[in-house]
Structures are given as C-alpha cells and as structure tokens.
XYZ file of C-alpha atoms in Angstrom:
423
model
C -5.683 -52.481 54.092
C -6.481 -53.137 50.429
C -5.911 -50.133 48.129
C -8.670 -49.408 45.624
C -7.544 -49.832 42.009
C -7.045 -46.625 40.093
C -9.419 -45.676 37.307
C -6.949 -46.148 34.466
C -9.415 -45.016 31.791
C -10.143 -41.784 33.650
C -6.438 -40.928 33.965
C -5.882 -41.636 30.284
C -8.611 -39.165 29.383
C -7.081 -36.519 31.654
C -3.642 -37.014 30.105
C -5.129 -36.841 26.598
C -6.891 -33.603 27.470
C -3.670 -32.107 28.844
C -1.805 -33.111 25.676
C -4.535 -31.552 23.537
C -4.327 -28.297 25.495
C -0.545 -28.318 25.201
C -0.705 -28.845 21.432
C -3.248 -26.065 21.076
C -1.230 -23.637 23.208
C 1.961 -24.546 21.293
C 0.286 -23.969 17.916
C -1.096 -20.633 19.089
C 2.282 -19.569 20.492
C 4.020 -20.536 17.244
C 1.473 -18.548 15.209
C 1.920 -15.494 17.445
C 5.708 -15.790 17.224
C 5.620 -15.959 13.421
C 3.256 -12.967 13.314
C 5.502 -10.947 15.642
C 8.581 -11.778 13.546
C 6.774 -10.867 10.318
C 5.354 -7.594 11.602
C 8.603 -6.731 13.394
C 10.615 -7.266 10.217
C 8.185 -5.168 8.190
C 8.179 -2.377 10.772
C 11.961 -2.313 11.075
C 12.547 -2.229 7.338
C 9.503 -0.055 6.689
C 10.560 2.631 9.153
C 13.911 2.830 7.378
C 11.978 3.240 4.144
C 10.280 6.329 5.558
C 13.668 7.927 6.332
C 16.050 9.644 3.938
C 19.767 10.320 4.361
C 21.139 13.707 3.328
C 24.536 15.404 3.195
C 25.200 19.107 3.627
C 27.025 20.818 0.794
C 28.119 24.465 0.425
C 26.352 25.433 -2.799
C 27.194 28.590 -4.755
C 24.231 29.481 -6.946
C 26.368 30.751 -9.821
C 24.455 31.543 -12.995
C 27.470 30.719 -15.141
C 27.915 27.315 -13.476
C 24.250 26.630 -14.142
C 24.901 27.070 -17.853
C 22.590 30.080 -18.135
C 23.695 33.346 -19.649
C 22.896 36.819 -18.440
C 19.166 37.469 -18.325
C 18.259 33.831 -18.818
C 15.261 32.424 -17.002
C 16.721 30.172 -14.299
C 13.301 28.624 -13.611
C 13.318 27.045 -17.048
C 16.496 25.103 -16.288
C 16.229 21.363 -15.733
C 17.409 19.602 -12.534
C 20.450 18.307 -14.465
C 21.722 21.901 -14.690
C 21.511 22.199 -10.897
C 23.377 18.909 -10.483
C 26.410 20.758 -11.876
C 26.413 22.859 -8.696
C 26.357 19.683 -6.589
C 29.305 18.191 -8.475
C 31.311 21.410 -8.133
C 30.668 21.482 -4.385
C 31.647 17.830 -3.953
C 34.853 18.365 -5.901
C 35.730 21.357 -3.733
C 35.221 19.254 -0.572
C 37.499 16.514 -1.932
C 40.042 18.376 -4.089
C 42.470 15.433 -4.033
C 40.127 13.471 -6.309
C 41.278 13.985 -9.896
C 40.904 10.646 -11.650
C 37.768 10.582 -13.864
C 36.757 7.174 -12.511
C 37.050 8.363 -8.924
C 35.175 11.548 -9.773
C 32.343 9.426 -11.160
C 32.280 7.397 -7.915
C 32.310 10.607 -5.866
C 29.400 12.110 -7.762
C 27.505 8.803 -7.430
C 27.183 9.409 -3.670
C 24.522 12.064 -4.333
C 21.088 11.303 -5.706
C 19.992 12.765 -8.992
C 17.158 14.234 -6.934
C 19.689 16.706 -5.536
C 19.143 18.848 -8.602
C 15.410 18.931 -7.860
C 16.099 20.029 -4.281
C 18.348 22.867 -5.413
C 15.833 23.992 -8.025
C 13.055 24.161 -5.426
C 15.355 26.014 -3.023
C 16.169 28.686 -5.612
C 12.526 28.963 -6.704
C 11.475 29.668 -3.121
C 14.151 32.344 -2.718
C 15.347 33.800 -6.068
C 17.495 36.312 -4.192
C 19.967 33.507 -3.449
C 21.236 33.652 -7.039
C 24.923 34.557 -6.888
C 25.160 33.700 -3.181
C 26.478 30.683 -1.273
C 24.455 28.614 1.155
C 24.753 25.274 2.926
C 22.074 23.014 1.456
C 21.030 19.485 2.435
C 20.797 17.214 -0.600
C 19.685 13.564 -0.674
C 22.255 10.835 -1.129
C 21.998 7.918 -3.529
C 20.283 4.692 -2.569
C 23.566 2.813 -2.092
C 24.968 5.515 0.184
C 21.669 5.633 2.051
C 21.878 1.903 2.833
C 25.362 2.405 4.291
C 24.340 5.364 6.434
C 21.372 3.397 7.790
C 23.627 0.479 8.671
C 22.061 -1.988 6.256
C 25.405 -2.235 4.448
C 28.640 -2.083 6.465
C 32.365 -2.254 5.827
C 32.280 -5.912 6.853
C 29.962 -6.682 3.959
C 32.062 -8.221 1.166
C 32.680 -5.656 -1.558
C 31.323 -8.045 -4.154
C 27.955 -8.006 -2.316
C 27.614 -4.216 -2.096
C 27.497 -1.437 -4.665
C 29.686 0.978 -2.701
C 33.442 0.727 -3.056
C 35.817 1.038 -0.104
C 36.806 4.504 -1.325
C 33.182 5.667 -1.383
C 32.705 4.373 2.159
C 35.828 6.318 3.200
C 34.354 9.520 1.740
C 31.077 8.943 3.584
C 32.947 8.380 6.849
C 34.741 11.700 6.381
C 31.399 13.435 5.887
C 30.001 11.732 8.993
C 33.015 12.813 11.070
C 32.393 16.408 9.966
C 28.710 16.126 11.049
C 27.581 16.726 7.474
C 25.260 13.705 7.335
C 21.743 13.473 8.741
C 18.600 11.351 8.476
C 15.189 12.983 8.046
C 11.649 11.894 7.279
C 11.282 11.281 3.548
C 8.356 13.500 2.562
C 8.880 12.684 -1.096
C 7.570 9.167 -0.376
C 4.099 10.709 -0.050
C 4.617 13.452 -2.646
C 5.807 11.676 -5.813
C 5.033 8.817 -8.124
C 7.280 5.909 -9.038
C 10.871 6.304 -10.212
C 13.694 4.183 -11.598
C 15.907 5.146 -8.662
C 14.882 4.002 -5.144
C 15.703 7.278 -3.394
C 13.328 9.206 -5.680
C 10.487 6.664 -5.765
C 7.234 7.742 -4.126
C 3.957 6.088 -3.167
C 1.550 8.942 -3.890
C 0.795 7.807 -7.438
C -0.189 4.342 -6.251
C -2.280 5.780 -3.403
C -4.169 8.063 -5.782
C -4.653 5.188 -8.223
C -6.072 3.003 -5.441
C -8.392 5.818 -4.343
C -9.776 6.376 -7.851
C -10.126 2.632 -8.422
C -12.020 2.121 -5.159
C -14.328 5.058 -5.871
C -15.246 3.570 -9.255
C -15.661 0.148 -7.667
C -17.914 1.501 -4.904
C -20.009 3.564 -7.320
C -20.684 0.463 -9.425
C -20.968 -2.341 -6.893
C -22.942 -0.733 -4.061
C -26.181 0.208 -5.858
C -26.054 -2.853 -8.126
C -25.379 -5.270 -5.280
C -27.952 -3.796 -2.905
C -30.701 -3.629 -5.548
C -30.042 -7.215 -6.602
C -30.175 -8.435 -3.013
C -33.386 -6.487 -2.287
C -35.097 -7.929 -5.340
C -34.062 -11.509 -4.588
C -35.006 -11.270 -0.920
C -38.127 -9.113 -0.967
C -39.770 -9.327 -4.392
C -38.636 -12.423 -6.317
C -40.973 -15.395 -6.163
C -39.323 -18.701 -5.222
C -38.745 -20.857 -8.270
C -36.245 -22.593 -10.485
C -34.764 -19.425 -11.986
C -34.261 -17.815 -8.583
C -32.536 -20.973 -7.365
C -30.227 -20.945 -10.383
C -29.349 -17.283 -9.784
C -28.628 -17.925 -6.095
C -26.391 -20.904 -6.861
C -24.422 -18.877 -9.424
C -23.992 -15.966 -7.005
C -22.623 -18.314 -4.345
C -20.300 -19.923 -6.888
C -19.015 -16.545 -8.125
C -18.018 -15.627 -4.562
C -15.537 -18.539 -4.624
C -14.081 -17.931 -8.091
C -10.336 -17.014 -8.069
C -9.767 -13.302 -8.538
C -7.576 -13.755 -11.613
C -10.617 -15.058 -13.508
C -12.279 -11.665 -13.060
C -9.098 -10.094 -14.477
C -9.491 -12.194 -17.596
C -13.143 -11.156 -17.820
C -12.248 -7.483 -17.450
C -9.562 -7.801 -20.144
C -11.953 -9.498 -22.549
C -15.019 -7.307 -21.977
C -13.876 -3.843 -20.943
C -10.662 -3.564 -22.979
C -11.027 -5.861 -25.987
C -14.778 -5.461 -26.601
C -15.709 -2.044 -25.200
C -12.334 -0.442 -25.983
C -11.839 1.202 -22.591
C -8.370 2.644 -21.841
C -5.893 0.068 -20.636
C -4.208 0.502 -17.237
C -6.835 2.997 -16.075
C -8.655 3.317 -12.764
C -11.968 3.062 -14.644
C -11.265 -0.464 -15.917
C -9.637 -1.469 -12.634
C -12.592 -0.298 -10.565
C -15.152 -2.044 -12.766
C -13.103 -5.271 -12.721
C -12.900 -5.228 -8.926
C -16.628 -4.433 -8.792
C -17.363 -7.699 -10.595
C -15.162 -9.530 -8.116
C -16.810 -8.279 -4.905
C -20.374 -8.046 -6.295
C -21.305 -11.553 -5.029
C -19.979 -10.659 -1.575
C -22.110 -7.504 -1.400
C -25.211 -9.408 -2.565
C -24.751 -12.183 -0.006
C -24.063 -9.849 2.947
C -27.010 -7.620 2.003
C -29.374 -10.605 1.846
C -28.163 -11.788 5.248
C -28.803 -8.315 6.688
C -32.294 -8.217 5.174
C -33.098 -11.669 6.575
C -32.137 -10.530 10.064
C -35.034 -8.009 10.129
C -38.056 -9.562 11.917
C -41.059 -10.406 9.773
C -43.292 -8.537 12.225
C -41.902 -5.178 11.039
C -42.892 -5.927 7.468
C -46.350 -7.174 8.536
C -46.967 -4.098 10.693
C -46.070 -1.722 7.843
C -48.268 -3.608 5.383
C -51.138 -3.596 7.889
C -50.955 0.202 8.067
C -51.365 0.467 4.293
C -47.764 0.716 3.093
C -46.902 -0.742 -0.290
C -44.176 -3.429 -0.541
C -41.796 -0.832 -2.009
C -42.492 1.562 0.873
C -41.884 -1.236 3.368
C -38.473 -1.885 1.859
C -37.533 1.765 1.364
C -38.723 3.149 4.722
C -38.318 0.190 7.079
C -36.425 -2.903 5.958
C -33.525 -1.254 4.106
C -32.720 1.430 6.750
C -32.766 -1.162 9.549
C -30.436 -3.469 7.621
C -28.051 -0.687 6.545
C -25.456 -1.274 9.353
C -24.935 -4.853 8.156
C -24.865 -3.732 4.533
C -22.241 -1.075 5.300
C -20.133 -3.570 7.224
C -20.190 -6.043 4.336
C -19.400 -3.291 1.841
C -16.401 -2.050 3.817
C -15.042 -5.581 4.189
C -15.538 -6.133 0.453
C -13.669 -2.919 -0.328
C -10.893 -3.983 2.051
C -10.551 -7.150 -0.005
C -10.533 -5.159 -3.236
C -7.817 -2.745 -2.078
C -5.407 -5.639 -1.555
C -6.015 -7.427 -4.853
C -3.216 -7.677 -7.399
C -3.886 -10.561 -9.811
C -6.937 -9.147 -11.670
C -5.266 -5.755 -12.064
C -2.107 -7.254 -13.555
C -4.128 -8.659 -16.440
C -5.692 -5.314 -17.347
C -2.330 -3.556 -17.568
C -2.117 -1.757 -14.220
C 1.368 -3.225 -13.807
C 2.804 -0.513 -16.071
C 5.564 1.811 -14.856
C 3.690 5.064 -14.135
C 5.695 8.120 -13.064
C 3.076 10.860 -13.379
C 0.241 11.155 -10.896
C -3.159 10.118 -12.318
C -5.332 13.097 -13.262
C -8.573 11.209 -13.876
C -10.216 7.822 -14.032
C -9.132 7.291 -17.657
C -5.444 8.178 -17.224
C -2.788 5.515 -16.698
C -2.509 4.508 -13.063
C -1.311 1.809 -10.747
C -2.477 0.711 -7.290
C -0.705 0.057 -4.020
C -0.451 -3.769 -4.189
C 0.847 -3.630 -7.766
C 3.356 -0.910 -6.864
C 4.605 -3.074 -3.989
C 4.927 -5.998 -6.395
C 6.960 -3.873 -8.828
C 9.323 -2.707 -6.082
C 9.724 -6.225 -4.695
C 10.707 -7.536 -8.141
C 13.287 -4.762 -8.731
C 16.963 -5.802 -8.468
C 18.097 -2.646 -6.634
C 18.584 -3.229 -2.909
C 17.115 0.177 -2.062
C 13.678 -0.904 -3.253
C 13.437 -3.519 -0.491
C 12.923 -0.758 2.084
C 10.409 0.954 -0.165
C 8.570 -2.353 -0.453
C 8.347 -2.710 3.331
C 7.210 0.909 3.699
C 4.493 0.398 1.080
C 3.312 -2.775 2.828
C 3.054 -0.857 6.107
C 0.914 1.838 4.483
C -1.347 -0.818 2.939
C -1.638 -2.712 6.245
C -2.568 0.469 8.115
C -5.320 1.197 5.576
C -6.625 -2.378 5.774
C -6.657 -2.319 9.582
C -8.420 1.045 9.528
C -11.116 -0.240 7.164
C -11.672 -3.372 9.254
C -11.784 -1.304 12.448
C -14.358 0.987 10.826
C -16.498 -2.016 9.908
C -16.352 -3.323 13.490
C -17.165 0.116 14.902
C -20.183 0.506 12.619
C -21.464 -2.919 13.564
C -21.070 -2.229 17.285
C -22.581 1.256 17.023
C -25.670 0.556 14.916
C -26.299 -3.144 15.471
C -29.830 -3.860 16.732
C -30.620 -7.153 18.477
C -34.132 -8.355 17.851
C-alpha cells in the first residue's frame, strides 16, 4: 500500500506557529518575572522603611541634668538638652565605658531624635519631672540597619558604619529584651531631614497635594473650554488645522522642555517664587494641557450628532446644547482623561527640578507660595544620598507613590465603567 506524502508546507506552518506562541509566552513570563522581582524588592525594602527600631532606656527627668535652674521653663529647652538625659542613661547601662572615643561611639547608637521623643513625653506629662521612667527612644540609622538584619557581623567592617564594639553593645541590649521594632509614624508626620531615621515624607506629600491642586485648577477649565471651542464652535480652516497640529505636537514634547518654559516665564519674567507649589502646578498644567484637550475632544466626538440636532430642533441655542447636553454626557470621558493626566503629573520630576523644587525643605509648606518639594523629587534626593539608611526611605517613598498612582488609575477605570454610555 502506497503511503500518501505528507503536506510538508502545512507542518512547517504549524511548527512556526508553535514557535511563535512559545516566544510570546516566554517574553510574557520574563516580563512578569522582572515585575515580580522589582515589586518584591521594593516591598521588602519599603516595609523596612516603614519600621523604626527603638531601645528602652531608664530616663531620670532631672532638671539639673537638663541644664535648667530652679523655676526655669522646661518647655523652652531644645531637644539637645534632653539628649543629655539619654547620654547619662546610656553611660549608666555601660559603666565600663570610659574612653572618650568609646563614649562617642556609644552615644552614636541613639538617634538625635531621642531628644525630641523625651521632650514630647515630658510635655504630655509634666508631673514626670524629677521622676524616673523607662522610655523607648529611636536608634540611629546605622544601628537600625543592624537590628533589621540589613547589616550583619559577617559584613566586612570597612563596608559598614558600625564598629564591632557597637555591635556588641547592641547584642547586649537585644539579650536584655530592650530592643523593639515599631511602625515609624514620623515618616508620615515630618518633613525631610539630614539623618535617615528622622526623615519624613509628609512635606513631600503636602507639596504634591498643593501642586496638583494648582495644576487641576488651571488645566481643567482651560483644557475643557479649548476643546469645546475647537470641537463645537470653531469653523474648519487653516488656523484651526495649525492649532490642532500644534496641540498634538505639544503632547509629545519631553517634559523637561516645559520645565525650561516654566523657569523662563514664571520665574524669570513674572518673578514668581522659586521652588513653590504655585510655579510647579502651573508648569505641570502646561505639560498635561494638550492631553486634557485631546481627551476632551475625543469624548465630545463620541456623543451622537442626533442629540445635538434634537436639541437644536427644540429651540436650544448652540451654547445651551453644549452646556445642557453635550458636555454633561461627555463628562465621564473628560474626568477619566483628567485623572490619567494628573496621574502623569504626580510622577513627573524633570520639569520640577528646573524650577528649583529640588531644594532641601525641612519645614512643611504652609501655602502655595512657600518653598516645597514633591514626592518624586524627594525620592530622587533620598536615592542620591550617600547614607545607607536613605535606601529604605527611598523604597518606602516609591511604595507610597505607587499606591497613589494605582489608586488614581483605578478611580479612572471605575468612573469609566460606572458612567460610560454606549450609543
């Protein structure tokens, strides 16, 4: 019996299709693996950034040790005065330490924020003056890295800031159950600091909020009105075509160009305050204005022509048609585009660097004209700092920014699903 020849061409096509599917599945798996590794690394380091290590010290709130005489106002004392109490307590726990160099290393285990903690403790309960109480005080950034396991004894001493003697002191405190890890509330209560253990993210969050409010107040009415005019009232012609081409081109311009424009116009020409949320918001408004115009025009185009014709047939003016019919029906798409544009603005860094929002700002912003920074810039500053403790702060800040971005994108999707009308 003669066997029919196989369709070689057909089998080649099947093998090529299988290879294509394999390549596609491999690329997708590799992308997912890289994403999991990236997010996992950020989460692991970021969660450590949200935690703070503390040691328990028996503190005697002695007015003489504070450097205040009889009848002095203890509330007027600075945190450095309260750090004297911390040093006395540490010396009493390790009385064998007498060398000035070793004493300096011993005191370096505790953060300078310990004085702030003691001051707040005494302000909450003034009756503690003259009494002794066990108080938890934050440790320094280097000690915190050791307690969290980021730095170990196996790490070469040349690669870590803690000496072997400092590690021995920390181990003694751990054996006595005088070390704990708690949620770092100061991360969401303070502004930036030179020391990692005292650095907070609240200043950057408030700066981002003020900047986005200014940006939204400028770009939303301007973008929507421009799109309504171009779509509903402007007559087709050469000038309209030129405007449309320029709007589409501006949407593709690199963001740093808008930073240069903001520096030249708002700061150099108009004399607005440098490194302020006002200038930052108006610069970002220029950047996302083309996006808002384009998305609004797309939303307006999606409204059927029959709705406009019906309103005009009933005697409505063109302005009434837009105000009472076309604009309300297109608002879900407009809101979605606006939220996505704001999500892009909240993650921008380059244009804000050029207008001075890269400055080191410790105090929380009190208004739109005060010096401020934003979350992406704050993350950039921490990432470029040489101290190892800022790496965890960087990861924690990235997590906060990612959560906000995901929330804004989820809100845009929810609005589109909730109010979308299919014609």
